[in-house]
Amino acid sequence: MIKANRSIMVVIFLVILLAGCELDDRYVYEGQSQNWHAQLDYIEGDSGQTYDLYYTYKGELEDLSDVEKMIFSYEMENQSGKSTINFEGSPPDKKQYWNTISFQGIDVEGMEQIDVAVEWKDQKESFQIKR
């Protein structure tokens, strides 16, 4: 009898836990250009308002071997951001990078897209990530 009650309590706890997870709204922004893929997962209800926007190079890592600098930027509603990575003679050793985005004062639910851009070598690709 005690074993059955314990099992029932575990099931009730899991149901409550899963129901709590459903209360958060999740927004995924995703898009790509010829050479880059970008994604941002925003979960409303998380503590804090800062999230990472990931940029992933779609080619081979060796293709980046002569890159000296990369610039990643985003623009949305009334804010924008940019980050620059200088490799200082050492080639990139990974294909994924990120910008940190703060959603303070922005209506994420009503926002449909974020404009992003990547600059490397003598190339620049601008594209949109959308929900």
Short mmCIF file of N, CA, C and O in Angstrom, two decimals:
data_model
loop_
_atom_site.label_atom_id
_atom_site.label_comp_id
_atom_site.label_asym_id
_atom_site.label_seq_id
_atom_site.Cartn_x
_atom_site.Cartn_y
_atom_site.Cartn_z
N MET A 1 0.82 -1.20 0.00
CA MET A 1 0.00 0.00 0.00
C MET A 1 0.87 1.26 0.00
O MET A 1 0.57 2.21 -0.70
N ILE A 2 1.93 1.24 0.81
CA ILE A 2 2.82 2.39 0.86
C ILE A 2 3.50 2.58 -0.48
O ILE A 2 3.66 3.70 -0.95
N LYS A 3 3.86 1.50 -1.14
CA LYS A 3 4.52 1.58 -2.45
C LYS A 3 3.59 2.19 -3.49
O LYS A 3 4.00 2.99 -4.31
N ALA A 4 2.31 1.82 -3.44
CA ALA A 4 1.32 2.37 -4.37
C ALA A 4 1.12 3.86 -4.12
O ALA A 4 1.02 4.65 -5.07
N ASN A 5 1.05 4.28 -2.87
CA ASN A 5 0.89 5.70 -2.54
C ASN A 5 2.09 6.51 -3.01
O ASN A 5 1.94 7.63 -3.49
N ARG A 6 3.26 5.96 -2.86
CA ARG A 6 4.47 6.63 -3.30
C ARG A 6 4.47 6.81 -4.82
O ARG A 6 4.81 7.86 -5.33
N SER A 7 4.04 5.79 -5.53
CA SER A 7 3.96 5.87 -6.98
C SER A 7 2.95 6.92 -7.42
O SER A 7 3.18 7.68 -8.37
N ILE A 8 1.82 6.99 -6.74
CA ILE A 8 0.80 7.99 -7.05
C ILE A 8 1.35 9.39 -6.80
O ILE A 8 1.14 10.31 -7.60
N MET A 9 2.07 9.57 -5.72
CA MET A 9 2.64 10.88 -5.39
C MET A 9 3.66 11.30 -6.46
O MET A 9 3.72 12.47 -6.85
N VAL A 10 4.46 10.36 -6.94
CA VAL A 10 5.43 10.66 -7.99
C VAL A 10 4.72 11.10 -9.26
O VAL A 10 5.10 12.08 -9.91
N VAL A 11 3.67 10.40 -9.64
CA VAL A 11 2.91 10.75 -10.85
C VAL A 11 2.29 12.14 -10.69
O VAL A 11 2.35 12.97 -11.61
N ILE A 12 1.70 12.43 -9.55
CA ILE A 12 1.10 13.74 -9.30
C ILE A 12 2.15 14.83 -9.38
O ILE A 12 1.95 15.88 -10.00
N PHE A 13 3.31 14.60 -8.79
CA PHE A 13 4.40 15.58 -8.84
C PHE A 13 4.83 15.84 -10.28
O PHE A 13 5.02 16.99 -10.68
N LEU A 14 4.98 14.79 -11.08
CA LEU A 14 5.39 14.95 -12.48
C LEU A 14 4.33 15.72 -13.27
O LEU A 14 4.67 16.56 -14.12
N VAL A 15 3.06 15.46 -13.03
CA VAL A 15 1.99 16.18 -13.73
C VAL A 15 2.04 17.66 -13.38
O VAL A 15 1.94 18.53 -14.26
N ILE A 16 2.22 17.98 -12.11
CA ILE A 16 2.32 19.38 -11.69
C ILE A 16 3.54 20.05 -12.30
O ILE A 16 3.48 21.17 -12.80
N LEU A 17 4.66 19.35 -12.31
CA LEU A 17 5.89 19.89 -12.90
C LEU A 17 5.71 20.17 -14.39
O LEU A 17 6.07 21.24 -14.88
N LEU A 18 5.13 19.23 -15.12
CA LEU A 18 4.91 19.42 -16.56
C LEU A 18 3.90 20.53 -16.83
O LEU A 18 4.05 21.30 -17.77
N ALA A 19 2.89 20.65 -16.01
CA ALA A 19 1.91 21.73 -16.19
C ALA A 19 2.55 23.08 -15.97
O ALA A 19 2.27 24.05 -16.68
N GLY A 20 3.46 23.19 -15.03
CA GLY A 20 4.17 24.45 -14.78
C GLY A 20 5.04 24.84 -15.96
O GLY A 20 5.18 26.01 -16.29
N CYS A 21 5.61 23.87 -16.63
CA CYS A 21 6.45 24.16 -17.80
C CYS A 21 5.62 24.71 -18.95
O CYS A 21 6.11 25.46 -19.77
N GLU A 22 4.39 24.34 -19.04
CA GLU A 22 3.53 24.79 -20.13
C GLU A 22 3.12 26.25 -19.98
O GLU A 22 2.61 26.84 -20.91
N LEU A 23 3.33 26.85 -18.82
CA LEU A 23 2.91 28.23 -18.60
C LEU A 23 3.81 29.24 -19.30
O LEU A 23 3.41 30.36 -19.55
N ASP A 24 5.02 28.85 -19.60
CA ASP A 24 5.96 29.76 -20.26
C ASP A 24 5.69 29.77 -21.77
O ASP A 24 5.39 28.74 -22.36
N ASP A 25 5.79 30.95 -22.39
CA ASP A 25 5.68 31.06 -23.84
C ASP A 25 7.08 31.00 -24.43
O ASP A 25 7.98 31.68 -23.97
N ARG A 26 7.24 30.18 -25.46
CA ARG A 26 8.54 30.02 -26.10
C ARG A 26 8.47 30.58 -27.51
O ARG A 26 7.56 30.27 -28.26
N TYR A 27 9.45 31.39 -27.84
CA TYR A 27 9.55 31.98 -29.16
C TYR A 27 10.89 31.58 -29.75
O TYR A 27 11.93 31.78 -29.13
N VAL A 28 10.88 31.00 -30.95
CA VAL A 28 12.11 30.61 -31.62
C VAL A 28 12.22 31.45 -32.88
O VAL A 28 11.31 31.48 -33.70
N TYR A 29 13.33 32.14 -33.00
CA TYR A 29 13.64 32.92 -34.20
C TYR A 29 14.77 32.20 -34.90
O TYR A 29 15.78 31.88 -34.29
N GLU A 30 14.59 31.96 -36.20
CA GLU A 30 15.58 31.18 -36.92
C GLU A 30 15.62 31.63 -38.38
O GLU A 30 14.60 32.01 -38.95
N GLY A 31 16.80 31.59 -38.96
CA GLY A 31 16.95 31.93 -40.37
C GLY A 31 18.35 31.62 -40.83
O GLY A 31 19.22 31.28 -40.03
N GLN A 32 18.56 31.75 -42.14
CA GLN A 32 19.89 31.44 -42.67
C GLN A 32 20.16 32.21 -43.94
O GLN A 32 19.26 32.68 -44.62
N SER A 33 21.44 32.33 -44.21
CA SER A 33 21.92 32.91 -45.45
C SER A 33 22.68 31.81 -46.18
O SER A 33 22.61 30.64 -45.80
N GLN A 34 23.43 32.17 -47.18
CA GLN A 34 24.19 31.17 -47.92
C GLN A 34 25.21 30.45 -47.03
O GLN A 34 25.39 29.25 -47.13
N ASN A 35 25.88 31.20 -46.14
CA ASN A 35 26.96 30.62 -45.33
C ASN A 35 26.68 30.52 -43.84
O ASN A 35 27.44 29.88 -43.12
N TRP A 36 25.62 31.16 -43.36
CA TRP A 36 25.38 31.24 -41.92
C TRP A 36 23.95 30.84 -41.56
O TRP A 36 23.01 31.07 -42.32
N HIS A 37 23.81 30.29 -40.38
CA HIS A 37 22.52 29.98 -39.78
C HIS A 37 22.48 30.70 -38.43
O HIS A 37 23.48 30.71 -37.71
N ALA A 38 21.36 31.33 -38.11
CA ALA A 38 21.23 32.02 -36.82
C ALA A 38 19.97 31.56 -36.12
O ALA A 38 18.95 31.30 -36.76
N GLN A 39 20.04 31.47 -34.78
CA GLN A 39 18.88 31.04 -34.00
C GLN A 39 18.89 31.68 -32.63
O GLN A 39 19.95 31.78 -31.99
N LEU A 40 17.71 32.07 -32.19
CA LEU A 40 17.52 32.59 -30.85
C LEU A 40 16.30 31.91 -30.27
O LEU A 40 15.24 31.87 -30.91
N ASP A 41 16.43 31.33 -29.09
CA ASP A 41 15.29 30.79 -28.34
C ASP A 41 15.00 31.75 -27.21
O ASP A 41 15.87 32.01 -26.38
N TYR A 42 13.78 32.27 -27.20
CA TYR A 42 13.37 33.18 -26.14
C TYR A 42 12.24 32.51 -25.39
O TYR A 42 11.22 32.13 -26.00
N ILE A 43 12.39 32.33 -24.09
CA ILE A 43 11.34 31.73 -23.29
C ILE A 43 10.86 32.78 -22.31
O ILE A 43 11.57 33.16 -21.38
N GLU A 44 9.65 33.26 -22.54
CA GLU A 44 9.07 34.27 -21.65
C GLU A 44 8.75 33.59 -20.34
O GLU A 44 8.17 32.50 -20.31
N GLY A 45 9.14 34.20 -19.27
CA GLY A 45 8.92 33.61 -17.97
C GLY A 45 10.22 33.17 -17.32
O GLY A 45 10.26 32.92 -16.14
N ASP A 46 11.28 33.02 -18.11
CA ASP A 46 12.59 32.72 -17.54
C ASP A 46 13.01 33.91 -16.68
O ASP A 46 12.62 35.04 -16.93
N SER A 47 13.83 33.64 -15.71
CA SER A 47 14.35 34.75 -14.92
C SER A 47 15.33 35.54 -15.77
O SER A 47 16.12 34.99 -16.52
N GLY A 48 15.24 36.83 -15.69
CA GLY A 48 16.11 37.68 -16.48
C GLY A 48 15.56 37.89 -17.87
O GLY A 48 14.60 37.28 -18.29
N GLN A 49 16.19 38.78 -18.60
CA GLN A 49 15.73 39.15 -19.93
C GLN A 49 16.89 39.14 -20.93
O GLN A 49 16.87 39.88 -21.89
N THR A 50 17.89 38.33 -20.73
CA THR A 50 19.06 38.29 -21.60
C THR A 50 19.19 36.91 -22.21
O THR A 50 19.13 35.91 -21.50
N TYR A 51 19.37 36.87 -23.53
CA TYR A 51 19.42 35.60 -24.24
C TYR A 51 20.53 35.64 -25.27
O TYR A 51 20.91 36.70 -25.74
N ASP A 52 20.98 34.47 -25.69
CA ASP A 52 22.06 34.39 -26.67
C ASP A 52 21.50 34.11 -28.05
O ASP A 52 20.65 33.24 -28.23
N LEU A 53 21.99 34.87 -29.02
CA LEU A 53 21.67 34.69 -30.43
C LEU A 53 22.86 33.97 -31.04
O LEU A 53 23.97 34.51 -31.07
N TYR A 54 22.66 32.73 -31.49
CA TYR A 54 23.75 31.91 -32.00
C TYR A 54 23.87 32.03 -33.51
O TYR A 54 22.88 31.98 -34.23
N TYR A 55 25.10 32.19 -33.96
CA TYR A 55 25.45 32.21 -35.38
C TYR A 55 26.32 30.99 -35.65
O TYR A 55 27.33 30.80 -34.98
N THR A 56 25.94 30.18 -36.63
CA THR A 56 26.69 28.97 -36.95
C THR A 56 27.11 29.00 -38.41
O THR A 56 26.27 29.17 -39.30
N TYR A 57 28.40 28.84 -38.64
CA TYR A 57 28.93 28.77 -40.00
C TYR A 57 28.54 27.43 -40.61
O TYR A 57 28.73 26.38 -40.00
N LYS A 58 27.96 27.43 -41.81
CA LYS A 58 27.46 26.21 -42.43
C LYS A 58 28.53 25.44 -43.21
O LYS A 58 28.34 24.27 -43.51
N GLY A 59 29.64 26.08 -43.53
CA GLY A 59 30.71 25.43 -44.29
C GLY A 59 31.66 24.66 -43.38
O GLY A 59 31.39 24.43 -42.21
N GLU A 60 32.79 24.33 -43.95
CA GLU A 60 33.82 23.60 -43.20
C GLU A 60 34.67 24.59 -42.39
O GLU A 60 34.92 25.71 -42.83
N LEU A 61 35.12 24.15 -41.24
CA LEU A 61 35.96 25.00 -40.39
C LEU A 61 37.22 25.45 -41.13
O LEU A 61 37.67 26.59 -40.96
N GLU A 62 37.75 24.60 -41.99
CA GLU A 62 38.96 24.94 -42.73
C GLU A 62 38.74 26.16 -43.63
O GLU A 62 39.68 26.89 -43.94
N ASP A 63 37.48 26.40 -44.05
CA ASP A 63 37.18 27.56 -44.90
C ASP A 63 37.41 28.88 -44.16
O ASP A 63 37.55 29.92 -44.79
N LEU A 64 37.46 28.82 -42.84
CA LEU A 64 37.65 30.03 -42.03
C LEU A 64 39.11 30.22 -41.62
O LEU A 64 39.43 31.13 -40.87
N SER A 65 40.00 29.39 -42.12
CA SER A 65 41.38 29.38 -41.64
C SER A 65 42.12 30.71 -41.84
O SER A 65 43.03 31.02 -41.08
N ASP A 66 41.73 31.51 -42.81
CA ASP A 66 42.42 32.78 -43.02
C ASP A 66 41.61 33.99 -42.53
O ASP A 66 41.94 35.13 -42.84
N VAL A 67 40.59 33.75 -41.73
CA VAL A 67 39.79 34.84 -41.17
C VAL A 67 40.55 35.49 -40.02
O VAL A 67 41.02 34.81 -39.12
N GLU A 68 40.68 36.80 -40.07
CA GLU A 68 41.34 37.54 -39.00
C GLU A 68 40.34 38.18 -38.04
O GLU A 68 40.66 38.42 -36.88
N LYS A 69 39.14 38.47 -38.57
CA LYS A 69 38.14 39.16 -37.74
C LYS A 69 36.74 38.79 -38.22
O LYS A 69 36.51 38.62 -39.41
N MET A 70 35.79 38.66 -37.27
CA MET A 70 34.38 38.46 -37.58
C MET A 70 33.58 39.50 -36.81
O MET A 70 33.90 39.82 -35.67
N ILE A 71 32.54 40.01 -37.47
CA ILE A 71 31.64 40.96 -36.82
C ILE A 71 30.23 40.40 -36.92
O ILE A 71 29.75 40.09 -38.02
N PHE A 72 29.57 40.26 -35.79
CA PHE A 72 28.20 39.75 -35.71
C PHE A 72 27.33 40.89 -35.19
O PHE A 72 27.67 41.55 -34.20
N SER A 73 26.19 41.12 -35.86
CA SER A 73 25.32 42.21 -35.41
C SER A 73 23.86 41.81 -35.55
O SER A 73 23.51 40.90 -36.30
N TYR A 74 23.02 42.51 -34.79
CA TYR A 74 21.58 42.30 -34.86
C TYR A 74 20.89 43.66 -34.71
O TYR A 74 21.45 44.60 -34.15
N GLU A 75 19.68 43.72 -35.22
CA GLU A 75 18.87 44.94 -35.10
C GLU A 75 17.41 44.53 -35.01
O GLU A 75 16.94 43.68 -35.77
N MET A 76 16.71 45.12 -34.05
CA MET A 76 15.28 44.86 -33.88
C MET A 76 14.64 46.06 -33.22
O MET A 76 15.28 46.76 -32.45
N GLU A 77 13.41 46.29 -33.56
CA GLU A 77 12.64 47.41 -33.02
C GLU A 77 13.54 48.60 -32.70
O GLU A 77 14.10 49.21 -33.57
N ASN A 78 13.72 48.90 -31.43
CA ASN A 78 14.48 50.10 -31.05
C ASN A 78 15.84 49.79 -30.45
O ASN A 78 16.37 50.59 -29.69
N GLN A 79 16.40 48.66 -30.78
CA GLN A 79 17.74 48.37 -30.25
C GLN A 79 18.54 47.53 -31.23
O GLN A 79 17.99 46.86 -32.10
N SER A 80 19.85 47.61 -31.08
CA SER A 80 20.76 46.84 -31.91
C SER A 80 22.00 46.50 -31.10
O SER A 80 22.22 47.05 -30.02
N GLY A 81 22.80 45.60 -31.63
CA GLY A 81 24.02 45.23 -30.95
C GLY A 81 25.02 44.65 -31.93
O GLY A 81 24.66 44.21 -33.02
N LYS A 82 26.27 44.68 -31.52
CA LYS A 82 27.34 44.21 -32.39
C LYS A 82 28.45 43.64 -31.52
O LYS A 82 28.75 44.17 -30.45
N SER A 83 29.06 42.58 -32.00
CA SER A 83 30.26 42.06 -31.33
C SER A 83 31.30 41.73 -32.39
O SER A 83 30.98 41.27 -33.48
N THR A 84 32.54 41.99 -32.04
CA THR A 84 33.65 41.75 -32.95
C THR A 84 34.61 40.76 -32.30
O THR A 84 34.94 40.87 -31.12
N ILE A 85 35.04 39.80 -33.09
CA ILE A 85 36.02 38.83 -32.62
C ILE A 85 37.26 38.98 -33.47
O ILE A 85 37.21 38.86 -34.70
N ASN A 86 38.39 39.28 -32.84
CA ASN A 86 39.69 39.36 -33.51
C ASN A 86 40.46 38.08 -33.21
O ASN A 86 40.67 37.75 -32.04
N PHE A 87 40.87 37.40 -34.22
CA PHE A 87 41.55 36.13 -34.02
C PHE A 87 43.06 36.28 -33.85
O PHE A 87 43.73 35.32 -33.47
N GLU A 88 43.60 37.45 -34.12
CA GLU A 88 44.99 37.78 -33.84
C GLU A 88 45.98 36.71 -34.30
O GLU A 88 46.81 36.23 -33.52
N GLY A 89 45.89 36.30 -35.55
CA GLY A 89 46.85 35.36 -36.10
C GLY A 89 46.52 33.90 -35.89
O GLY A 89 47.14 33.04 -36.50
N SER A 90 45.60 33.59 -35.00
CA SER A 90 45.19 32.20 -34.79
C SER A 90 43.87 31.99 -35.51
O SER A 90 42.93 32.74 -35.32
N PRO A 91 43.77 30.98 -36.35
CA PRO A 91 42.52 30.78 -37.08
C PRO A 91 41.39 30.37 -36.14
O PRO A 91 41.64 29.84 -35.05
N PRO A 92 40.15 30.63 -36.53
CA PRO A 92 39.01 30.20 -35.71
C PRO A 92 39.07 28.70 -35.44
O PRO A 92 39.45 27.92 -36.32
N ASP A 93 38.69 28.30 -34.24
CA ASP A 93 38.71 26.88 -33.88
C ASP A 93 37.31 26.33 -33.64
O ASP A 93 37.14 25.24 -33.11
N LYS A 94 36.29 27.12 -34.02
CA LYS A 94 34.91 26.65 -33.90
C LYS A 94 34.06 27.31 -34.97
O LYS A 94 34.48 28.28 -35.60
N LYS A 95 32.85 26.78 -35.15
CA LYS A 95 31.97 27.30 -36.19
C LYS A 95 30.76 28.04 -35.61
O LYS A 95 29.96 28.56 -36.35
N GLN A 96 30.62 28.07 -34.28
CA GLN A 96 29.46 28.73 -33.68
C GLN A 96 29.90 29.87 -32.76
O GLN A 96 30.82 29.71 -31.96
N TYR A 97 29.19 31.00 -32.89
CA TYR A 97 29.48 32.21 -32.11
C TYR A 97 28.15 32.79 -31.65
O TYR A 97 27.10 32.34 -32.09
N TRP A 98 28.19 33.80 -30.77
CA TRP A 98 26.93 34.36 -30.30
C TRP A 98 27.03 35.82 -29.92
O TRP A 98 28.12 36.32 -29.65
N ASN A 99 25.87 36.46 -29.94
CA ASN A 99 25.66 37.81 -29.40
C ASN A 99 24.70 37.64 -28.24
O ASN A 99 23.81 36.79 -28.29
N THR A 100 24.84 38.43 -27.23
CA THR A 100 23.87 38.43 -26.14
C THR A 100 22.87 39.54 -26.40
O THR A 100 23.25 40.67 -26.73
N ILE A 101 21.59 39.21 -26.28
CA ILE A 101 20.51 40.15 -26.55
C ILE A 101 19.74 40.38 -25.27
O ILE A 101 19.43 39.45 -24.53
N SER A 102 19.38 41.63 -25.02
CA SER A 102 18.53 41.98 -23.90
C SER A 102 17.18 42.42 -24.45
O SER A 102 17.10 43.24 -25.36
N PHE A 103 16.10 41.86 -23.92
CA PHE A 103 14.77 42.17 -24.41
C PHE A 103 14.04 43.18 -23.53
O PHE A 103 12.83 43.19 -23.47
N GLN A 104 14.74 44.03 -22.85
CA GLN A 104 14.09 45.01 -21.98
C GLN A 104 13.36 46.04 -22.81
O GLN A 104 13.92 46.66 -23.71
N GLY A 105 12.07 46.21 -22.53
CA GLY A 105 11.27 47.21 -23.20
C GLY A 105 10.84 46.83 -24.61
O GLY A 105 10.39 47.68 -25.36
N ILE A 106 10.96 45.55 -24.98
CA ILE A 106 10.58 45.12 -26.32
C ILE A 106 9.43 44.13 -26.20
O ILE A 106 9.44 43.23 -25.37
N ASP A 107 8.43 44.29 -27.05
CA ASP A 107 7.29 43.38 -27.11
C ASP A 107 7.66 42.18 -27.96
O ASP A 107 7.48 42.18 -29.17
N VAL A 108 8.21 41.15 -27.32
CA VAL A 108 8.68 39.98 -28.05
C VAL A 108 7.52 39.26 -28.71
O VAL A 108 7.64 38.77 -29.83
N GLU A 109 6.39 39.21 -28.05
CA GLU A 109 5.23 38.51 -28.60
C GLU A 109 4.79 39.12 -29.93
O GLU A 109 4.37 38.41 -30.84
N GLY A 110 4.91 40.43 -30.08
CA GLY A 110 4.49 41.09 -31.30
C GLY A 110 5.59 41.20 -32.35
O GLY A 110 5.33 41.61 -33.48
N MET A 111 6.80 40.85 -31.99
CA MET A 111 7.94 40.99 -32.91
C MET A 111 8.00 39.78 -33.84
O MET A 111 7.98 38.64 -33.39
N GLU A 112 8.07 40.03 -35.12
CA GLU A 112 8.08 38.94 -36.11
C GLU A 112 9.48 38.54 -36.56
O GLU A 112 9.69 37.41 -36.97
N GLN A 113 10.44 39.47 -36.53
CA GLN A 113 11.76 39.15 -37.08
C GLN A 113 12.84 39.96 -36.39
O GLN A 113 12.59 40.98 -35.78
N ILE A 114 14.07 39.47 -36.54
CA ILE A 114 15.27 40.16 -36.09
C ILE A 114 16.22 40.19 -37.28
O ILE A 114 16.43 39.16 -37.93
N ASP A 115 16.75 41.35 -37.60
CA ASP A 115 17.72 41.48 -38.68
C ASP A 115 19.11 41.17 -38.14
O ASP A 115 19.51 41.74 -37.11
N VAL A 116 19.84 40.29 -38.80
CA VAL A 116 21.19 39.92 -38.37
C VAL A 116 22.15 40.06 -39.54
O VAL A 116 21.74 40.07 -40.70
N ALA A 117 23.43 40.20 -39.21
CA ALA A 117 24.47 40.30 -40.24
C ALA A 117 25.76 39.69 -39.70
O ALA A 117 26.03 39.72 -38.49
N VAL A 118 26.54 39.13 -40.63
CA VAL A 118 27.85 38.57 -40.30
C VAL A 118 28.83 39.11 -41.32
O VAL A 118 28.57 39.07 -42.52
N GLU A 119 29.97 39.62 -40.83
CA GLU A 119 31.05 40.09 -41.70
C GLU A 119 32.29 39.27 -41.38
O GLU A 119 32.66 39.12 -40.22
N TRP A 120 32.95 38.76 -42.42
CA TRP A 120 34.20 38.02 -42.27
C TRP A 120 34.94 38.10 -43.59
O TRP A 120 34.34 38.26 -44.64
N LYS A 121 36.25 38.05 -43.51
CA LYS A 121 37.10 38.26 -44.69
C LYS A 121 36.62 39.53 -45.39
O LYS A 121 36.48 40.56 -44.76
N ASP A 122 36.33 39.44 -46.67
CA ASP A 122 35.80 40.59 -47.40
C ASP A 122 34.32 40.36 -47.74
O ASP A 122 33.80 40.90 -48.70
N GLN A 123 33.65 39.55 -46.94
CA GLN A 123 32.26 39.19 -47.20
C GLN A 123 31.34 39.72 -46.11
O GLN A 123 31.74 39.88 -44.96
N LYS A 124 30.08 39.97 -46.49
CA LYS A 124 29.05 40.35 -45.53
C LYS A 124 27.74 39.72 -45.97
O LYS A 124 27.39 39.79 -47.15
N GLU A 125 27.08 39.06 -45.05
CA GLU A 125 25.76 38.50 -45.32
C GLU A 125 24.78 39.04 -44.30
O GLU A 125 25.03 38.95 -43.09
N SER A 126 23.70 39.60 -44.79
CA SER A 126 22.62 40.10 -43.93
C SER A 126 21.39 39.26 -44.22
O SER A 126 21.10 38.94 -45.38
N PHE A 127 20.67 38.90 -43.18
CA PHE A 127 19.45 38.11 -43.34
C PHE A 127 18.56 38.31 -42.13
O PHE A 127 18.93 39.00 -41.18
N GLN A 128 17.39 37.74 -42.18
CA GLN A 128 16.43 37.88 -41.09
C GLN A 128 16.19 36.53 -40.44
O GLN A 128 16.18 35.50 -41.12
N ILE A 129 16.00 36.57 -39.15
CA ILE A 129 15.53 35.38 -38.45
C ILE A 129 14.11 35.70 -38.02
O ILE A 129 13.78 36.80 -37.60
N LYS A 130 13.23 34.71 -38.20
CA LYS A 130 11.80 34.93 -37.97
C LYS A 130 11.25 33.84 -37.06
O LYS A 130 11.80 32.76 -36.97
N ARG A 131 10.11 34.18 -36.45
CA ARG A 131 9.40 33.19 -35.62
C ARG A 131 8.71 32.19 -36.51
O ARG A 131 8.30 32.45 -37.58
#
